[in-house]
Short mmCIF file of C-alpha atoms in Angstrom, two decimals:
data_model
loop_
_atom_site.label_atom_id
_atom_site.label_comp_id
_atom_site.label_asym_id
_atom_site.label_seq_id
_atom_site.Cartn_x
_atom_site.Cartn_y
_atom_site.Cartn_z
CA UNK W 170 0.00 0.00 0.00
CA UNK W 171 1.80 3.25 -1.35
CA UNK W 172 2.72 5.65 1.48
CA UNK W 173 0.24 8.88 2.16
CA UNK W 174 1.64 11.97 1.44
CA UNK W 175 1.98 14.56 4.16
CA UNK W 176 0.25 17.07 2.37
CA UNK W 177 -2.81 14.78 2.56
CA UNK W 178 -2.70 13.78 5.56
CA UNK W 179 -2.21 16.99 7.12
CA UNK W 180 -5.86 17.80 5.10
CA UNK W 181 -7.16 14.91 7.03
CA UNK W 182 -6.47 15.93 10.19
CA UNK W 183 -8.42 19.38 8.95
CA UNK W 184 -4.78 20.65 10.10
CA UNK W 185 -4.91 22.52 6.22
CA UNK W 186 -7.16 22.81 3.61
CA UNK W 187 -6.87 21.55 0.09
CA UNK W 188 -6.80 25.58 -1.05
CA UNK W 189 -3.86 25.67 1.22
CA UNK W 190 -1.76 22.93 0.07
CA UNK W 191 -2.02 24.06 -3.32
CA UNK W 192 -0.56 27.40 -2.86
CA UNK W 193 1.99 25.66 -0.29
CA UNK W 194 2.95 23.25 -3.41
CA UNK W 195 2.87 26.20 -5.64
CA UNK W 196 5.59 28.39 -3.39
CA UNK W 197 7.43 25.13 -3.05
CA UNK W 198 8.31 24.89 -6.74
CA UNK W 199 11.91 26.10 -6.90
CA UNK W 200 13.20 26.25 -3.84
CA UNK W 201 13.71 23.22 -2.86
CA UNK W 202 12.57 23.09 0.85
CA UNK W 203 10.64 20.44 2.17
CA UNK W 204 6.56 20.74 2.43
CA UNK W 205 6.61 20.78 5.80
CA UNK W 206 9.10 23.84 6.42
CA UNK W 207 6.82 26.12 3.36
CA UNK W 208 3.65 25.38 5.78
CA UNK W 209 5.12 26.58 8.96
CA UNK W 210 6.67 29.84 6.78
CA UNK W 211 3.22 30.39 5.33
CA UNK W 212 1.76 30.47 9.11
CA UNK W 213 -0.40 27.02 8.50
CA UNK W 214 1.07 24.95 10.74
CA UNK W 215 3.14 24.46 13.54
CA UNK W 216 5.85 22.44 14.80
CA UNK W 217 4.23 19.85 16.50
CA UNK W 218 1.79 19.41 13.27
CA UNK W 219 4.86 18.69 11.10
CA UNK W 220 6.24 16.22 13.97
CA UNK W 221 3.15 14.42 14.48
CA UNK W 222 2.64 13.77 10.73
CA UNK W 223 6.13 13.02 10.04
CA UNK W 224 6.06 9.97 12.54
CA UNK W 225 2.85 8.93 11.66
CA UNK W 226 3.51 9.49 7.69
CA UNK W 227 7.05 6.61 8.20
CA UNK W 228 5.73 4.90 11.49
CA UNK W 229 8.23 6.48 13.69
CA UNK W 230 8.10 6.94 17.54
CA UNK W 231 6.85 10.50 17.84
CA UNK W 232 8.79 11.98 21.40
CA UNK W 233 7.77 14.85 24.04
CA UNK W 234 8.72 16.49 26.32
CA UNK W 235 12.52 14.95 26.75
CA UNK W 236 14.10 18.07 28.71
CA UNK W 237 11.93 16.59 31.54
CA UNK W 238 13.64 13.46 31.36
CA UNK W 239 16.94 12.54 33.27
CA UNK W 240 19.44 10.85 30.55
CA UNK W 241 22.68 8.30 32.07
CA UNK W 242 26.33 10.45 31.22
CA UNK W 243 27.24 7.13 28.95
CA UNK W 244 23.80 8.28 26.80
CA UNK W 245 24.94 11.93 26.32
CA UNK W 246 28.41 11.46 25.92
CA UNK W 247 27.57 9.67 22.47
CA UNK W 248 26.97 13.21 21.05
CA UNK W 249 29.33 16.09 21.13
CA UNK W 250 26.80 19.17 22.10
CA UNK W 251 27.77 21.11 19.18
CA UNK W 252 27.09 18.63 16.78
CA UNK W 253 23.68 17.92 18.85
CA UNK W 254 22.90 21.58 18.82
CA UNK W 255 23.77 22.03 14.85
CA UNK W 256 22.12 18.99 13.65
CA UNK W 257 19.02 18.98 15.58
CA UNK W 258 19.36 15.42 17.09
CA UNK W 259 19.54 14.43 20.86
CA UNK W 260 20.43 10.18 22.37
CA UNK W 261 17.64 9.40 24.13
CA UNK W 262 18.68 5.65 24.46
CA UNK W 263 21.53 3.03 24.28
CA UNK W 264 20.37 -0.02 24.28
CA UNK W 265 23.05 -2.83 23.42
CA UNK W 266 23.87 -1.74 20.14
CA UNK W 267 21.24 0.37 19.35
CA UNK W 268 21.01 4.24 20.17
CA UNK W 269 17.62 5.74 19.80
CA UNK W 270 17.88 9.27 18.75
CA UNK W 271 15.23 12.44 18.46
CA UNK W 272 15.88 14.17 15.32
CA UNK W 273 13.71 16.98 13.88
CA UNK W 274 14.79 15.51 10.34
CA UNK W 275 14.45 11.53 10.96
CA UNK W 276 14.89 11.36 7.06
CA UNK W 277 18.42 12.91 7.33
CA UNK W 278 20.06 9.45 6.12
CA UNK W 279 23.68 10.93 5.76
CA UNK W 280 23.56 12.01 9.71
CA UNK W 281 22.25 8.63 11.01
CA UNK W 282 25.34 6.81 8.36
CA UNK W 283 27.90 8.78 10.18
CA UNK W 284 26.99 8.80 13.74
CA UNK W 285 26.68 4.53 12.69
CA UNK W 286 29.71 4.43 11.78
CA UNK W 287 31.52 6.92 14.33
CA UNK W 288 29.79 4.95 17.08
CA UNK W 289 29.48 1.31 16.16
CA UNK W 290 25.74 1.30 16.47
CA UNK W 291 22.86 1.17 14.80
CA UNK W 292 20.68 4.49 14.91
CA UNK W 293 17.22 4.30 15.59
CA UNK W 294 15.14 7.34 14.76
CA UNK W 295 12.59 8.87 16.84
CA UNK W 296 10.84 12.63 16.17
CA UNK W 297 10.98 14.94 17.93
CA UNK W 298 10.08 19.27 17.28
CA UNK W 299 13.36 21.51 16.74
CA UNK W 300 12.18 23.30 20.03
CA UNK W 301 12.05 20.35 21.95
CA UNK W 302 15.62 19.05 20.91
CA UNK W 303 16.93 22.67 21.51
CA UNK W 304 15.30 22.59 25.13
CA UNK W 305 16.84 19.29 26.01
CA UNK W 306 20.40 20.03 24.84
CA UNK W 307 20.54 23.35 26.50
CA UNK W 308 19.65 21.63 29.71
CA UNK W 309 21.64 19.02 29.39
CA UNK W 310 24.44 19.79 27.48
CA UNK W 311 25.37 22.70 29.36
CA UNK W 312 28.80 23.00 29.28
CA UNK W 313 29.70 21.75 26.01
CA UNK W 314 27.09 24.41 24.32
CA UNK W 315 28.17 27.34 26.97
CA UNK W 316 29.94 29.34 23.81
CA UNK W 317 26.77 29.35 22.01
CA UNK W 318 24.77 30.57 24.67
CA UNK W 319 24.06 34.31 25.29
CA UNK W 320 25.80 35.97 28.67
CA UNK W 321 22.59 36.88 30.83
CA UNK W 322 22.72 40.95 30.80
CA UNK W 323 23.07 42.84 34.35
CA UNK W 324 19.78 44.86 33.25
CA UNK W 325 16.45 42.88 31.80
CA UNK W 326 16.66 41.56 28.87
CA UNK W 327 13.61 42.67 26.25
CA UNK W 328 13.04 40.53 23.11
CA UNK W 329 11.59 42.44 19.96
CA UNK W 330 9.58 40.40 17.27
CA UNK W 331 8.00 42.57 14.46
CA UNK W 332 8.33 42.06 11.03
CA UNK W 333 9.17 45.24 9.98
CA UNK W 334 12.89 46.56 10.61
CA UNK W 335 11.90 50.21 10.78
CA UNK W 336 9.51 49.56 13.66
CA UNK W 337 12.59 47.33 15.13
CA UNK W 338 15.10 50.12 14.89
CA UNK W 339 12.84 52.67 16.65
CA UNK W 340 12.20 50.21 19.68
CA UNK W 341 15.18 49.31 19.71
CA UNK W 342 15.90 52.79 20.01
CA UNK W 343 13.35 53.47 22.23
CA UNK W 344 14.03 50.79 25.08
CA UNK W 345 17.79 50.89 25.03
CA UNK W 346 17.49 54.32 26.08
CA UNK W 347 16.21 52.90 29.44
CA UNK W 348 18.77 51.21 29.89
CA UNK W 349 17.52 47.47 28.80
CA UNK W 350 19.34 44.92 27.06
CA UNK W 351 17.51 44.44 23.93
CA UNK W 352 18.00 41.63 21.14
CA UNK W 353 15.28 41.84 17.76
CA UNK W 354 13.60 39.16 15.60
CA UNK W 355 11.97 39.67 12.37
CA UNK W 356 9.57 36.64 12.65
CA UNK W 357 7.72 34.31 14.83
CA UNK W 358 10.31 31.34 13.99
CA UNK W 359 13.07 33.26 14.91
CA UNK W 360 11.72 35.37 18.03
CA UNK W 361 11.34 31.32 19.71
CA UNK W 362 14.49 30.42 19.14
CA UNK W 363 16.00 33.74 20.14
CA UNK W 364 13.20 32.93 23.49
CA UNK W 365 14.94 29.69 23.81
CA UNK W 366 18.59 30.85 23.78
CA UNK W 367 18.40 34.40 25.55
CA UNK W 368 15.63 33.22 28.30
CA UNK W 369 14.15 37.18 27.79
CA UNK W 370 12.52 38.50 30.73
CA UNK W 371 10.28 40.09 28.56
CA UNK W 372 9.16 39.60 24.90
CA UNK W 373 7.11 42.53 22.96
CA UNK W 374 5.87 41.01 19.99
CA UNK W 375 3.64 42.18 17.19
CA UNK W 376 0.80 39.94 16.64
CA UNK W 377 0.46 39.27 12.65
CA UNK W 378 3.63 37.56 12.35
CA UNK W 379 5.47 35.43 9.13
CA UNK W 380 5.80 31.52 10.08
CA UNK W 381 4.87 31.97 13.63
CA UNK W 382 2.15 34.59 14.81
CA UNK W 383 2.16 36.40 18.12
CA UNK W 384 -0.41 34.31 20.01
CA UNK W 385 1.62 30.81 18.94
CA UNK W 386 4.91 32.66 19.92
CA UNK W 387 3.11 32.98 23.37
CA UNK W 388 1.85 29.69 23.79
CA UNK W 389 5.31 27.81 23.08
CA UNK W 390 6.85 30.24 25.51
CA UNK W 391 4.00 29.33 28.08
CA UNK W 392 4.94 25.85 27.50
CA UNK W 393 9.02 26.15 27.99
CA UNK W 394 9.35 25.13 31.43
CA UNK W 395 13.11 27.40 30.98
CA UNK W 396 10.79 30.38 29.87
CA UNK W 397 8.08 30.10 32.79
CA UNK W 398 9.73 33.62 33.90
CA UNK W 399 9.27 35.43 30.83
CA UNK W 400 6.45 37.87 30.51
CA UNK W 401 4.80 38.83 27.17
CA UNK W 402 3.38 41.76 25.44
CA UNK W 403 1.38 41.64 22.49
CA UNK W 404 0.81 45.05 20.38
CA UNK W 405 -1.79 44.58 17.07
CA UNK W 406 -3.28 47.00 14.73
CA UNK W 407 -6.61 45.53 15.94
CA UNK W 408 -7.68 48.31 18.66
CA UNK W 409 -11.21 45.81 19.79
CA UNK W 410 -12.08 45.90 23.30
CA UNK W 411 -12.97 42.36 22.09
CA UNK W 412 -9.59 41.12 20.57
CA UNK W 413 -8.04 43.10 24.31
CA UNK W 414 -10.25 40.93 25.86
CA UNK W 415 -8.98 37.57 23.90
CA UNK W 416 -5.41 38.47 24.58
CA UNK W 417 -5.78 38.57 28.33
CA UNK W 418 -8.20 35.97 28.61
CA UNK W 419 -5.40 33.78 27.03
CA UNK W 420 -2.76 35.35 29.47
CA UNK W 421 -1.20 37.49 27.71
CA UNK W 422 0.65 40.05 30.14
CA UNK W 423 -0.42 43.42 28.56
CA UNK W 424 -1.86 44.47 25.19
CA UNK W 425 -1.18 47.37 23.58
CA UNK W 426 -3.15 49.11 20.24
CA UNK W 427 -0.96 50.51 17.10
CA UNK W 428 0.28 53.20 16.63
CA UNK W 429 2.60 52.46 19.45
CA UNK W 430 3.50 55.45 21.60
CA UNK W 431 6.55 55.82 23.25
CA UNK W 432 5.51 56.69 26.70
CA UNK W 433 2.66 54.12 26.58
CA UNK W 434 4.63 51.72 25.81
CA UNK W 435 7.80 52.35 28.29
CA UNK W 436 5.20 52.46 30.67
CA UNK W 437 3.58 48.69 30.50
CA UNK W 438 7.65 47.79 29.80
CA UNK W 439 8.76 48.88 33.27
CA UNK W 440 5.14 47.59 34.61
CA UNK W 441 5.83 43.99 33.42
CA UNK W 442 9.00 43.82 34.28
CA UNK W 443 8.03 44.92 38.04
#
């Protein structure tokens, strides 16, 4: 029985619609990126969609929540962190000869030939998100990724995410004159890994994001146990008591109507951050 395609599946699960895989095929032709990676740009899906369907789609274990998990020394030393951290891959397992490992590409083939034959053992795929591996390997790979990390600043540390560099540049601007460590994103994508390696104390984010809107950039950060400090700000175009009252309902920290103005917003900064 041939193999379902992920494009269908995904329009089973009522994840997509068949209107939105064809423009997603139509902005894949070209650029060679995989399906799953023109979805999440295009704001369809998210991580966890891809995951699921990927390990579904080849019968893989599908894997959660393994920064939780306490791993034996023998386990991690089978991966330098670097190499964990650039490949996207994390040993969950050794068993005998076998070492099961989370990879956010289980179809990578040349990665699981060369850790085989580095390591004498046969690799046995498991999926897990990019943001999960991340999470794990900064936890528990601490000291061999410490020259990746970012330096915690002496003053708060405010994460940016708008999609438009102008309106970066001015807060930027704008907050570093307070005397705030500031670090900008131009997307949703980005402004959770940025989350992930910085550990803000405080993201401002636009809402109407590329690949990864405001309110999705919220949740994952709700759900990083390493981010349960970080406060959020959402700012949106839409001014509706009732969109204000969606925001907060979902725990958002503050809301804040465009045009943004500078004394506003300094204000709910220094408020959050109290």
């Amino acid at each position: 029985m041939a193999r379902k395609k992920m494009g269908e599946m995904l329009i089973e699960q009522e994840i997509i619609s068949q209107q939105d895989l064809n423009k997603a095929l139509l902005k894949q032709k070209g650029q060679h990126k995989p399906l799953g990676q023109i979805l999440e740009e295009m704001n369809l899906v998210q991580e966890e969609d891809i995951a699921k369907t990927l390990a579904s789609q080849f019968n893989f274990p599908y894997i959660q929540k393994i920064a939780r998990f306490k791993f034996p020394k023998q386990t991690l030393a089978m991966l330098d962190g670097k190499l964990a951290l650039k490949k996207l891959i994390f040993p969950l397992k050794l068993d005998k000869t076998t070492l099961y490992l989370a990879m956010a590409n289980p179809l990578d083939m040349p990665v699981q030939s060369e850790l085989s034959f580095q390591l004498g053992v046969r690799i046995s795929p498991c999926v897990a998100t990019p943001g999960e591996i991340q999470e794990a390997i900064k936890i528990h790979y601490k000291t061999e990724i410490s020259a990746r990390t970012v330096i915690k600043s002496a003053h708060p540390t405010i994460l940016v995410v708008d999609s438009q560099p102008m309106i970066l540049s001015t807060l930027e601007n704008l907050i570093k004159k307070e005397g705030y460590a500031v670090h900008l994103a131009q997307d949703g994508h980005e402004g959770l890994q940025l989350a992930h390696q910085l550990q803000p104390d405080l993201i401002v984010t636009e809402i109407n994001l590329p690949r990864l809107d405001g309110t999705r950039l919220f949740a994952e950060v709700k759900k990083s146990s390493e981010l349960s400090h970080t406060k959020v700000i959402i700012f949106t175009t839409k001014a509706s008591q009732e969109e204000e009252a969606r925001l907060l309902d979902m725990g958002v920290d503050d809301f804040i109507a465009k045009p943004l103005q500078p004394l506003r917003l300094m204000a709910r900064i220094r408020r959050a951050l109290r």
